[in-house]
PDB file of C-alpha atoms and ligand atoms in Angstrom:
ATOM      1  CA  MET S  19     -30.731  -0.273   9.795  1.00  0.00           C
ATOM      2  CA  LYS S  20     -28.384   1.552  12.059  1.00  0.00           C
ATOM      3  CA  ASN S  21     -28.292   5.509  11.177  1.00  0.00           C
ATOM      4  CA  ILE S  22     -25.005   6.035   8.754  1.00  0.00           C
ATOM      5  CA  HIS S  23     -23.399   9.403   9.434  1.00  0.00           C
ATOM      6  CA  ALA S  24     -23.115  11.175   6.251  1.00  0.00           C
ATOM      7  CA  VAL S  25     -22.584  14.792   4.732  1.00  0.00           C
ATOM      8  CA  PHE S  26     -24.615  16.370   1.600  1.00  0.00           C
ATOM      9  CA  ASN S  27     -23.565  19.775   0.307  1.00  0.00           C
ATOM     10  CA  GLY S  28     -22.184  20.711   3.771  1.00  0.00           C
ATOM     11  CA  GLU S  29     -25.041  19.496   5.734  1.00  0.00           C
ATOM     12  CA  TYR S  30     -24.334  16.663   8.214  1.00  0.00           C
ATOM     13  CA  LYS S  31     -27.546  14.187   8.548  1.00  0.00           C
ATOM     14  CA  ASP S  32     -28.036  10.549   8.519  1.00  0.00           C
ATOM     15  CA  LEU S  33     -27.574   9.002   5.148  1.00  0.00           C
ATOM     16  CA  ASP S  34     -31.310   8.192   4.775  1.00  0.00           C
ATOM     17  CA  LYS S  35     -32.048  11.798   5.408  1.00  0.00           C
ATOM     18  CA  ILE S  36     -30.521  13.045   2.194  1.00  0.00           C
ATOM     19  CA  LYS S  37     -32.574  13.932  -0.890  1.00  0.00           C
ATOM     20  CA  VAL S  38     -30.893  14.245  -4.388  1.00  0.00           C
ATOM     21  CA  SER S  39     -32.350  15.704  -7.253  1.00  0.00           C
ATOM     22  CA  PRO S  40     -32.915  13.341 -10.190  1.00  0.00           C
ATOM     23  CA  LEU S  41     -31.234  16.063 -12.368  1.00  0.00           C
ATOM     24  CA  SER S  42     -28.268  15.814 -10.428  1.00  0.00           C
ATOM     25  CA  ARG S  43     -25.334  14.865 -13.219  1.00  0.00           C
ATOM     26  CA  ALA S  44     -24.058  12.349 -11.043  1.00  0.00           C
ATOM     27  CA  TYR S  45     -27.665  10.470 -11.576  1.00  0.00           C
ATOM     28  CA  THR S  46     -27.963  10.985 -15.247  1.00  0.00           C
ATOM     29  CA  PHE S  47     -24.644  10.968 -16.625  1.00  0.00           C
ATOM     30  CA  SER S  48     -22.284   9.780 -13.946  1.00  0.00           C
ATOM     31  CA  ASP S  49     -20.404  13.046 -14.042  1.00  0.00           C
ATOM     32  CA  SER S  50     -19.059  12.829 -10.691  1.00  0.00           C
ATOM     33  CA  VAL S  51     -15.718  11.439  -8.765  1.00  0.00           C
ATOM     34  CA  TYR S  52     -14.895   9.511  -5.752  1.00  0.00           C
ATOM     35  CA  GLU S  53     -12.702   8.421  -2.996  1.00  0.00           C
ATOM     36  CA  VAL S  54     -12.937   5.850  -0.451  1.00  0.00           C
ATOM     37  CA  ILE S  55     -10.515   6.904   2.212  1.00  0.00           C
ATOM     38  CA  PRO S  56      -9.599   4.122   4.860  1.00  0.00           C
ATOM     39  CA  PHE S  57      -8.647   4.534   8.460  1.00  0.00           C
ATOM     40  CA  PHE S  58      -7.208   2.002  10.831  1.00  0.00           C
ATOM     41  CA  ASN S  59      -7.241   2.414  14.709  1.00  0.00           C
ATOM     42  CA  GLU S  60      -8.280   6.178  13.992  1.00  0.00           C
ATOM     43  CA  ASN S  61      -5.290   6.875  11.759  1.00  0.00           C
ATOM     44  CA  ILE S  62      -6.158   7.838   8.245  1.00  0.00           C
ATOM     45  CA  ILE S  63      -4.250   5.904   5.909  1.00  0.00           C
ATOM     46  CA  ALA S  64      -2.618   8.156   3.168  1.00  0.00           C
ATOM     47  CA  PHE S  65      -5.082  11.097   3.460  1.00  0.00           C
ATOM     48  CA  ASP S  66      -3.213  13.520   1.501  1.00  0.00           C
ATOM     49  CA  LYS S  67      -2.781  10.898  -1.370  1.00  0.00           C
ATOM     50  CA  HIS S  68      -6.204  10.441  -1.445  1.00  0.00           C
ATOM     51  CA  ILE S  69      -7.345  14.530  -1.280  1.00  0.00           C
ATOM     52  CA  LYS S  70      -4.701  14.555  -4.246  1.00  0.00           C
ATOM     53  CA  ARG S  71      -6.064  12.057  -6.176  1.00  0.00           C
ATOM     54  CA  LEU S  72      -9.660  13.581  -5.708  1.00  0.00           C
ATOM     55  CA  SER S  73      -8.248  16.967  -6.680  1.00  0.00           C
ATOM     56  CA  ASN S  74      -6.756  15.262  -9.852  1.00  0.00           C
ATOM     57  CA  SER S  75     -10.042  13.573 -10.887  1.00  0.00           C
ATOM     58  CA  CYS S  76     -11.860  16.829 -10.645  1.00  0.00           C
ATOM     59  CA  SER S  77      -9.475  18.507 -12.896  1.00  0.00           C
ATOM     60  CA  SER S  78      -9.226  15.910 -15.458  1.00  0.00           C
ATOM     61  CA  LEU S  79     -13.301  16.379 -15.712  1.00  0.00           C
ATOM     62  CA  ASN S  80     -13.172  20.144 -15.454  1.00  0.00           C
ATOM     63  CA  ILE S  81     -15.084  19.936 -12.063  1.00  0.00           C
ATOM     64  CA  ASP S  82     -14.389  23.426 -10.249  1.00  0.00           C
ATOM     65  CA  ALA S  83     -14.662  21.781  -6.465  1.00  0.00           C
ATOM     66  CA  ASP S  84     -13.640  23.172  -3.171  1.00  0.00           C
ATOM     67  CA  ILE S  85     -11.191  20.458  -2.473  1.00  0.00           C
ATOM     68  CA  GLU S  86     -10.390  21.790   1.196  1.00  0.00           C
ATOM     69  CA  LYS S  87     -13.782  21.974   2.166  1.00  0.00           C
ATOM     70  CA  SER S  88     -14.182  18.398   1.233  1.00  0.00           C
ATOM     71  CA  ALA S  89     -10.983  17.546   3.055  1.00  0.00           C
ATOM     72  CA  ASN S  90     -12.385  19.127   6.274  1.00  0.00           C
ATOM     73  CA  GLU S  91     -15.643  17.216   5.728  1.00  0.00           C
ATOM     74  CA  ILE S  92     -13.875  13.817   5.232  1.00  0.00           C
ATOM     75  CA  LEU S  93     -12.104  14.510   8.494  1.00  0.00           C
ATOM     76  CA  HIS S  94     -14.951  15.584  10.300  1.00  0.00           C
ATOM     77  CA  LEU S  95     -16.869  12.466   9.324  1.00  0.00           C
ATOM     78  CA  ILE S  96     -14.224  10.359  10.452  1.00  0.00           C
ATOM     79  CA  SER S  97     -13.691  12.146  13.765  1.00  0.00           C
ATOM     80  CA  SER S  98     -17.160  12.483  14.936  1.00  0.00           C
ATOM     81  CA  SER S  99     -18.000   8.778  14.077  1.00  0.00           C
ATOM     82  CA  ASN S 100     -16.387   7.055  16.905  1.00  0.00           C
ATOM     83  CA  LEU S 101     -15.433   4.443  14.699  1.00  0.00           C
ATOM     84  CA  LYS S 102     -11.751   2.813  15.376  1.00  0.00           C
ATOM     85  CA  ASN S 103     -11.806   1.226  11.688  1.00  0.00           C
ATOM     86  CA  GLY S 104     -13.776   2.154   8.847  1.00  0.00           C
ATOM     87  CA  TYR S 105     -13.664   4.425   5.591  1.00  0.00           C
ATOM     88  CA  VAL S 106     -15.333   7.263   4.174  1.00  0.00           C
ATOM     89  CA  TYR S 107     -17.076   6.999   0.744  1.00  0.00           C
ATOM     90  CA  TYR S 108     -16.886  10.464  -1.047  1.00  0.00           C
ATOM     91  CA  GLN S 109     -18.151  11.899  -4.091  1.00  0.00           C
ATOM     92  CA  ILE S 110     -18.256  15.169  -6.095  1.00  0.00           C
ATOM     93  CA  SER S 111     -20.468  15.853  -8.759  1.00  0.00           C
ATOM     94  CA  ARG S 112     -20.471  18.498 -11.126  1.00  0.00           C
ATOM     95  CA  GLY S 113     -23.649  19.722 -10.021  1.00  0.00           C
ATOM     96  CA  VAL S 114     -27.534  19.997 -10.976  1.00  0.00           C
ATOM     97  CA  ASP S 115     -28.585  20.737 -14.445  1.00  0.00           C
ATOM     98  CA  SER S 116     -32.008  22.458 -14.995  1.00  0.00           C
ATOM     99  CA  LEU S 117     -32.776  19.952 -18.019  1.00  0.00           C
ATOM    100  CA  ARG S 118     -30.709  17.183 -18.653  1.00  0.00           C
ATOM    101  CA  SER S 119     -27.866  18.036 -21.245  1.00  0.00           C
ATOM    102  CA  HIS S 120     -24.961  16.515 -22.008  1.00  0.00           C
ATOM    103  CA  ILE S 121     -23.129  19.927 -22.415  1.00  0.00           C
ATOM    104  CA  HIS S 122     -23.027  21.468 -18.873  1.00  0.00           C
ATOM    105  CA  ASN S 123     -23.472  24.638 -18.047  1.00  0.00           C
ATOM    106  CA  ASN S 124     -20.206  26.584 -16.801  1.00  0.00           C
ATOM    107  CA  ASP S 125     -22.066  28.008 -13.450  1.00  0.00           C
ATOM    108  CA  LEU S 126     -22.959  24.698 -11.910  1.00  0.00           C
ATOM    109  CA  LYS S 127     -22.503  24.091  -8.181  1.00  0.00           C
ATOM    110  CA  GLU S 128     -20.526  21.177  -7.367  1.00  0.00           C
ATOM    111  CA  GLU S 129     -22.513  18.501  -5.485  1.00  0.00           C
ATOM    112  CA  SER S 130     -21.002  16.854  -2.489  1.00  0.00           C
ATOM    113  CA  PHE S 131     -21.669  13.861  -0.644  1.00  0.00           C
ATOM    114  CA  GLY S 132     -20.008  11.315   2.005  1.00  0.00           C
ATOM    115  CA  TYR S 133     -20.641   9.009   4.439  1.00  0.00           C
ATOM    116  CA  VAL S 134     -18.504   6.971   7.073  1.00  0.00           C
ATOM    117  CA  VAL S 135     -18.980   3.302   7.828  1.00  0.00           C
ATOM    118  CA  SER S 136     -17.242   0.696   9.957  1.00  0.00           C
ATOM    119  CA  HIS S 137     -15.091  -1.673   8.151  1.00  0.00           C
ATOM    120  CA  SER S 138     -12.843  -4.668   9.179  1.00  0.00           C
ATOM    121  CA  PHE S 139      -9.531  -4.646   7.424  1.00  0.00           C
ATOM    122  CA  GLU S 140      -8.954  -8.538   7.944  1.00  0.00           C
ATOM    123  CA  SER S 141      -8.018  -9.729   4.642  1.00  0.00           C
ATOM    124  CA  LYS S 142     -10.045 -12.720   2.816  1.00  0.00           C
ATOM    125  CA  ASP S 143      -8.605 -15.013   0.299  1.00  0.00           C
ATOM    126  CA  LEU S 144     -10.417 -14.303  -3.354  1.00  0.00           C
ATOM    127  CA  LYS S 145     -11.459 -16.270  -5.971  1.00  0.00           C
ATOM    128  CA  VAL S 146     -11.248 -14.404  -9.143  1.00  0.00           C
ATOM    129  CA  ALA S 147     -12.401 -14.697 -13.059  1.00  0.00           C
ATOM    130  CA  ILE S 148     -10.015 -13.359 -15.578  1.00  0.00           C
ATOM    131  CA  CYS S 149     -12.292 -11.343 -18.016  1.00  0.00           C
ATOM    132  CA  GLU S 150     -11.988  -8.760 -21.040  1.00  0.00           C
ATOM    133  CA  ASP S 151     -11.621  -5.429 -19.971  1.00  0.00           C
ATOM    134  CA  ILE S 152     -14.639  -3.506 -21.156  1.00  0.00           C
ATOM    135  CA  ARG S 153     -14.258  -0.139 -19.730  1.00  0.00           C
ATOM    136  CA  TRP S 154     -13.762   3.289 -21.232  1.00  0.00           C
ATOM    137  CA  GLN S 155      -9.988   4.717 -22.173  1.00  0.00           C
ATOM    138  CA  ARG S 156      -9.479   6.884 -18.903  1.00  0.00           C
ATOM    139  CA  CYS S 157      -9.624   4.346 -16.002  1.00  0.00           C
ATOM    140  CA  ASP S 158      -6.980   6.444 -14.553  1.00  0.00           C
ATOM    141  CA  ILE S 159      -9.734   9.051 -13.456  1.00  0.00           C
ATOM    142  CA  LYS S 160     -11.429   8.003 -10.351  1.00  0.00           C
ATOM    143  CA  SER S 161     -15.191   8.467 -11.763  1.00  0.00           C
ATOM    144  CA  THR S 162     -18.032   6.932 -10.786  1.00  0.00           C
ATOM    145  CA  SER S 163     -18.744   5.937 -14.227  1.00  0.00           C
ATOM    146  CA  LEU S 164     -18.065   1.996 -13.403  1.00  0.00           C
ATOM    147  CA  LEU S 165     -20.682   0.060 -15.328  1.00  0.00           C
ATOM    148  CA  GLY S 166     -17.839  -1.970 -17.121  1.00  0.00           C
ATOM    149  CA  ASN S 167     -16.530  -3.063 -13.751  1.00  0.00           C
ATOM    150  CA  VAL S 168     -20.078  -3.401 -12.071  1.00  0.00           C
ATOM    151  CA  MET S 169     -21.121  -5.509 -15.058  1.00  0.00           C
ATOM    152  CA  SER S 170     -17.801  -7.883 -15.066  1.00  0.00           C
ATOM    153  CA  MET S 171     -17.704  -8.428 -11.224  1.00  0.00           C
ATOM    154  CA  ASN S 172     -21.617  -9.257 -11.321  1.00  0.00           C
ATOM    155  CA  ASP S 173     -20.992 -11.885 -13.816  1.00  0.00           C
ATOM    156  CA  ALA S 174     -18.092 -13.253 -11.686  1.00  0.00           C
ATOM    157  CA  LYS S 175     -20.357 -13.308  -8.449  1.00  0.00           C
ATOM    158  CA  ASN S 176     -22.623 -15.276 -10.676  1.00  0.00           C
ATOM    159  CA  HIS S 177     -19.641 -18.112 -10.702  1.00  0.00           C
ATOM    160  CA  HIS S 178     -19.146 -17.477  -6.905  1.00  0.00           C
ATOM    161  CA  CYS S 179     -16.296 -15.355  -7.538  1.00  0.00           C
ATOM    162  CA  ASP S 180     -15.183 -12.356  -5.534  1.00  0.00           C
ATOM    163  CA  GLU S 181     -13.530 -10.353  -7.953  1.00  0.00           C
ATOM    164  CA  VAL S 182     -12.275 -10.144 -11.468  1.00  0.00           C
ATOM    165  CA  ILE S 183      -8.694  -9.513 -13.223  1.00  0.00           C
ATOM    166  CA  MET S 184      -9.186  -7.854 -16.332  1.00  0.00           C
ATOM    167  CA  HIS S 185      -7.245  -7.562 -19.691  1.00  0.00           C
ATOM    168  CA  LYS S 186      -7.124  -5.540 -22.634  1.00  0.00           C
ATOM    169  CA  ASN S 187      -5.837  -7.094 -25.857  1.00  0.00           C
ATOM    170  CA  ASN S 188      -4.399  -9.819 -23.659  1.00  0.00           C
ATOM    171  CA  GLU S 189      -2.357  -7.318 -21.709  1.00  0.00           C
ATOM    172  CA  ILE S 190      -3.369  -7.670 -17.726  1.00  0.00           C
ATOM    173  CA  THR S 191      -4.739  -4.068 -16.448  1.00  0.00           C
ATOM    174  CA  GLU S 192      -6.241  -4.435 -13.065  1.00  0.00           C
ATOM    175  CA  GLY S 193      -9.130  -5.767 -10.851  1.00  0.00           C
ATOM    176  CA  GLY S 194     -12.528  -4.742 -10.847  1.00  0.00           C
ATOM    177  CA  ALA S 195     -11.910  -2.660  -7.946  1.00  0.00           C
ATOM    178  CA  SER S 196      -8.169  -3.215  -7.122  1.00  0.00           C
ATOM    179  CA  ASN S 197      -4.635  -3.470  -8.474  1.00  0.00           C
ATOM    180  CA  VAL S 198      -2.903  -6.492  -9.318  1.00  0.00           C
ATOM    181  CA  PHE S 199       0.500  -7.851  -8.415  1.00  0.00           C
ATOM    182  CA  PHE S 200       1.841 -11.107  -8.761  1.00  0.00           C
ATOM    183  CA  VAL S 201       5.168 -13.159  -8.232  1.00  0.00           C
ATOM    184  CA  LEU S 202       6.827 -14.830 -11.480  1.00  0.00           C
ATOM    185  CA  ASN S 203      10.076 -16.427 -11.179  1.00  0.00           C
ATOM    186  CA  ASN S 204      10.639 -14.669  -7.587  1.00  0.00           C
ATOM    187  CA  ILE S 205       9.959 -11.244  -9.093  1.00  0.00           C
ATOM    188  CA  ILE S 206       6.994  -9.216  -7.838  1.00  0.00           C
ATOM    189  CA  CYS S 207       5.497  -7.628 -10.907  1.00  0.00           C
ATOM    190  CA  THR S 208       2.527  -4.982 -11.716  1.00  0.00           C
ATOM    191  CA  PRO S 209       1.163  -3.450 -14.505  1.00  0.00           C
ATOM    192  CA  SER S 210       2.579   0.139 -14.914  1.00  0.00           C
ATOM    193  CA  LEU S 211       0.490   3.020 -14.488  1.00  0.00           C
ATOM    194  CA  SER S 212      -1.491   4.118 -17.733  1.00  0.00           C
ATOM    195  CA  THR S 213      -4.550   5.607 -18.748  1.00  0.00           C
ATOM    196  CA  ASN S 214      -6.073   1.877 -18.755  1.00  0.00           C
ATOM    197  CA  ILE S 215      -5.764   1.730 -14.764  1.00  0.00           C
ATOM    198  CA  LEU S 216      -6.505   3.547 -11.535  1.00  0.00           C
ATOM    199  CA  PRO S 217      -3.325   4.622  -9.923  1.00  0.00           C
ATOM    200  CA  GLY S 218      -4.233   2.946  -6.774  1.00  0.00           C
ATOM    201  CA  ILE S 219      -3.080   4.550  -3.399  1.00  0.00           C
ATOM    202  CA  THR S 220      -2.450   0.916  -1.974  1.00  0.00           C
ATOM    203  CA  ARG S 221      -0.283  -0.061  -4.907  1.00  0.00           C
ATOM    204  CA  GLU S 222       1.545   2.956  -4.383  1.00  0.00           C
ATOM    205  CA  LEU S 223       2.145   2.495  -0.459  1.00  0.00           C
ATOM    206  CA  LEU S 224       3.046  -1.150  -0.999  1.00  0.00           C
ATOM    207  CA  ILE S 225       5.453  -0.588  -3.632  1.00  0.00           C
ATOM    208  CA  THR S 226       7.458   2.288  -1.791  1.00  0.00           C
ATOM    209  CA  GLU S 227       7.394  -0.093   1.775  1.00  0.00           C
ATOM    210  CA  ILE S 228       8.443  -3.002  -0.218  1.00  0.00           C
ATOM    211  CA  LYS S 229      11.229  -1.252  -1.883  1.00  0.00           C
ATOM    212  CA  LYS S 230      12.394   0.482   1.542  1.00  0.00           C
ATOM    213  CA  ASN S 231      12.876  -3.112   2.798  1.00  0.00           C
ATOM    214  CA  GLY S 232      15.148  -3.771   0.075  1.00  0.00           C
ATOM    215  CA  ILE S 233      12.640  -5.864  -2.055  1.00  0.00           C
ATOM    216  CA  SER S 234      12.356  -4.713  -5.768  1.00  0.00           C
ATOM    217  CA  VAL S 235       9.178  -4.633  -7.775  1.00  0.00           C
ATOM    218  CA  GLU S 236       9.003  -4.579 -11.411  1.00  0.00           C
ATOM    219  CA  GLU S 237       6.197  -2.312 -13.208  1.00  0.00           C
ATOM    220  CA  GLY S 238       5.743  -3.563 -16.723  1.00  0.00           C
ATOM    221  CA  THR S 239       3.451  -4.763 -19.269  1.00  0.00           C
ATOM    222  CA  TYR S 240       2.109  -8.334 -18.742  1.00  0.00           C
ATOM    223  CA  SER S 241       0.121 -10.833 -20.702  1.00  0.00           C
ATOM    224  CA  VAL S 242      -2.647 -13.145 -19.077  1.00  0.00           C
ATOM    225  CA  GLU S 243      -0.410 -16.093 -19.408  1.00  0.00           C
ATOM    226  CA  ASN S 244       2.583 -14.454 -17.436  1.00  0.00           C
ATOM    227  CA  LEU S 245      -0.277 -14.050 -14.839  1.00  0.00           C
ATOM    228  CA  LEU S 246      -1.484 -17.879 -15.150  1.00  0.00           C
ATOM    229  CA  GLU S 247       2.366 -18.840 -14.596  1.00  0.00           C
ATOM    230  CA  ALA S 248       2.642 -16.841 -11.490  1.00  0.00           C
ATOM    231  CA  GLU S 249       3.185 -18.374  -8.276  1.00  0.00           C
ATOM    232  CA  SER S 250       1.279 -16.179  -6.156  1.00  0.00           C
ATOM    233  CA  VAL S 251      -1.354 -13.461  -7.191  1.00  0.00           C
ATOM    234  CA  TRP S 252      -2.802 -10.899  -4.864  1.00  0.00           C
ATOM    235  CA  LEU S 253      -4.748  -7.522  -5.240  1.00  0.00           C
ATOM    236  CA  THR S 254      -4.520  -4.038  -3.392  1.00  0.00           C
ATOM    237  CA  SER S 255      -7.012  -1.584  -2.552  1.00  0.00           C
ATOM    238  CA  SER S 256      -8.014   0.686   0.467  1.00  0.00           C
ATOM    239  CA  THR S 257     -10.859  -1.579   1.684  1.00  0.00           C
ATOM    240  CA  LYS S 258      -8.906  -5.025   1.007  1.00  0.00           C
ATOM    241  CA  GLY S 259      -5.456  -4.096   2.091  1.00  0.00           C
ATOM    242  CA  LEU S 260      -3.497  -6.938   0.351  1.00  0.00           C
ATOM    243  CA  ALA S 261      -5.669  -9.856  -0.370  1.00  0.00           C
ATOM    244  CA  GLN S 262      -4.490 -13.041  -1.824  1.00  0.00           C
ATOM    245  CA  VAL S 263      -5.962 -14.764  -4.859  1.00  0.00           C
ATOM    246  CA  SER S 264      -6.541 -18.554  -3.612  1.00  0.00           C
ATOM    247  CA  GLU S 265      -8.241 -19.324  -7.254  1.00  0.00           C
ATOM    248  CA  ILE S 266      -8.573 -18.249 -10.753  1.00  0.00           C
ATOM    249  CA  ILE S 267     -11.888 -20.227 -12.099  1.00  0.00           C
ATOM    250  CA  ASN S 268     -11.797 -22.026 -15.166  1.00  0.00           C
ATOM    251  CA  GLN S 269      -7.658 -21.737 -15.437  1.00  0.00           C
ATOM    252  CA  LYS S 270      -4.839 -23.698 -14.662  1.00  0.00           C
ATOM    253  CA  THR S 271      -2.409 -21.958 -12.625  1.00  0.00           C
ATOM    254  CA  ARG S 272       0.459 -22.476 -10.239  1.00  0.00           C
ATOM    255  CA  ILE S 273      -0.958 -20.298  -7.519  1.00  0.00           C
ATOM    256  CA  LYS S 274       0.059 -21.505  -4.068  1.00  0.00           C
ATOM    257  CA  LYS S 275      -1.351 -19.963  -0.933  1.00  0.00           C
ATOM    258  CA  ASN S 276       0.754 -18.141   1.655  1.00  0.00           C
ATOM    259  CA  ASN S 277       3.572 -17.883  -1.025  1.00  0.00           C
ATOM    260  CA  LYS S 278       6.976 -16.733   1.005  1.00  0.00           C
ATOM    261  CA  ILE S 279       7.272 -13.373  -1.203  1.00  0.00           C
ATOM    262  CA  PHE S 280       3.465 -12.681  -0.445  1.00  0.00           C
ATOM    263  CA  ASN S 281       3.730 -13.204   3.141  1.00  0.00           C
ATOM    264  CA  GLN S 282       6.562 -10.758   3.694  1.00  0.00           C
ATOM    265  CA  CYS S 283       4.718  -7.975   1.345  1.00  0.00           C
ATOM    266  CA  LYS S 284       1.803  -8.582   3.650  1.00  0.00           C
ATOM    267  CA  SER S 285       3.672  -8.301   6.811  1.00  0.00           C
ATOM    268  CA  ILE S 286       5.759  -5.583   5.495  1.00  0.00           C
ATOM    269  CA  PHE S 287       2.271  -3.490   4.563  1.00  0.00           C
ATOM    270  CA  ASP S 288       0.436  -4.473   7.731  1.00  0.00           C
ATOM    271  CA  ARG S 289       3.546  -3.448   9.911  1.00  0.00           C
ATOM    272  CA  ALA S 290       3.466  -0.045   8.294  1.00  0.00           C
ATOM    273  CA  PHE S 291      -0.271   0.796   7.968  1.00  0.00           C
ATOM    274  CA  LEU S 292      -2.248  -1.625  10.044  1.00  0.00           C
ATOM    275  CA  SER S 293      -0.335  -2.501  13.040  1.00  0.00           C
ATOM    276  CA  SER S 294      -2.377  -2.632  16.069  1.00  0.00           C
ATOM    277  CA  CYS S 295      -1.512  -0.130  18.984  1.00  0.00           C
TER     278      CYS S 295
HETATM  279  N1  PDD U 314     -11.600   1.026  -5.171  1.00  0.00           N
HETATM  280  N2  PDD U 314      -8.842  -0.031  -9.281  1.00  0.00           N
HETATM  281  C1  PDD U 314     -10.050   0.257  -9.288  1.00  0.00           C
HETATM  282  C2  PDD U 314     -10.690   0.242 -10.372  1.00  0.00           C
HETATM  283  C3  PDD U 314     -10.264   0.704  -8.158  1.00  0.00           C
HETATM  284  O1  PDD U 314     -11.904   0.586  -7.824  1.00  0.00           O
HETATM  285  C4  PDD U 314      -9.735   0.588  -6.787  1.00  0.00           C
HETATM  286  C5  PDD U 314     -10.127   1.132  -5.599  1.00  0.00           C
HETATM  287  C6  PDD U 314      -8.300   0.467  -7.017  1.00  0.00           C
HETATM  288  C7  PDD U 314      -7.426   0.504  -5.847  1.00  0.00           C
HETATM  289  O2  PDD U 314      -7.481   1.682  -5.413  1.00  0.00           O
HETATM  290  P1  PDD U 314      -6.757   2.384  -3.933  1.00  0.00           P
HETATM  291  O3  PDD U 314      -5.713   1.434  -3.578  1.00  0.00           O
HETATM  292  O4  PDD U 314      -6.452   3.672  -4.073  1.00  0.00           O
HETATM  293  O5  PDD U 314      -8.110   1.997  -3.036  1.00  0.00           O
HETATM  294  C8  PDD U 314      -7.736   0.015  -7.947  1.00  0.00           C
HETATM  295  C9  PDD U 314     -12.526   1.508  -4.244  1.00  0.00           C
HETATM  296  C10 PDD U 314     -11.856   0.859  -2.880  1.00  0.00           C
HETATM  297  C11 PDD U 314     -14.004   1.320  -4.419  1.00  0.00           C
HETATM  298  O6  PDD U 314     -14.254   1.685  -5.401  1.00  0.00           O
HETATM  299  O7  PDD U 314     -14.606   0.856  -3.431  1.00  0.00           O
END
């Protein structure tokens, strides 16, 4: 396998040379947070927003991290990679315990880790499954505790799906690794921010850009039935950009590909963030 350029606790090395203690709290408790920072044509997309969210995630978990150092490491990984298009995965854990204990010492030293890889931002149509949202109640924190997402997405994969759209008490929350948008009676709808969803940066960028173009977006509470009545559904994330849903398995829907409003949003987004030089 090709070497993957990485950093661990401030030291740059190949990913496969990094050694992690089994008592890292990232390992024993998922006591860690992360970001996925995309870059396209060597431009980092919404860098400050990713750093701010990383900082918010650390604050929510009371992880005392040097965010400026992390920001510099992310920049260095990208600039030294010679890649045009890709993303950085960057994680901060609370640190390494001397023995596993739910209650952590207050003097642990944060443990940080990141790598950079190439990525194509060509969006692919998605086949999705609808499922119950079985996750915890602080999905607004970008923590690495993602077992609910992992279980649901792998169940869906066994049905040849690429993603899931989750609901809690019949209310649509988000995708397994994305936010949800849909067009209902020509209105663009997306679940409003709450502790049940991640405040997606692609979601925010898209809402801002389409509003700038005079198109309105409704943020609200939507049922599974609302979603199934939609003319178009798409998912957003830092790695997917805007990816339309072509099929929701085992459901009767009115989804048609290349809906006019979806195409408009996609070209606005691509022009703003992914336009080729
Ligand atoms: N995930 N919701 C969830 C649960 C996510 O995991 C993600 C992104 C999003 C979209 O957030 P953003 O637009 O800021 O990427 C929403 C990343 C890409 C991942 O875990 O790989």
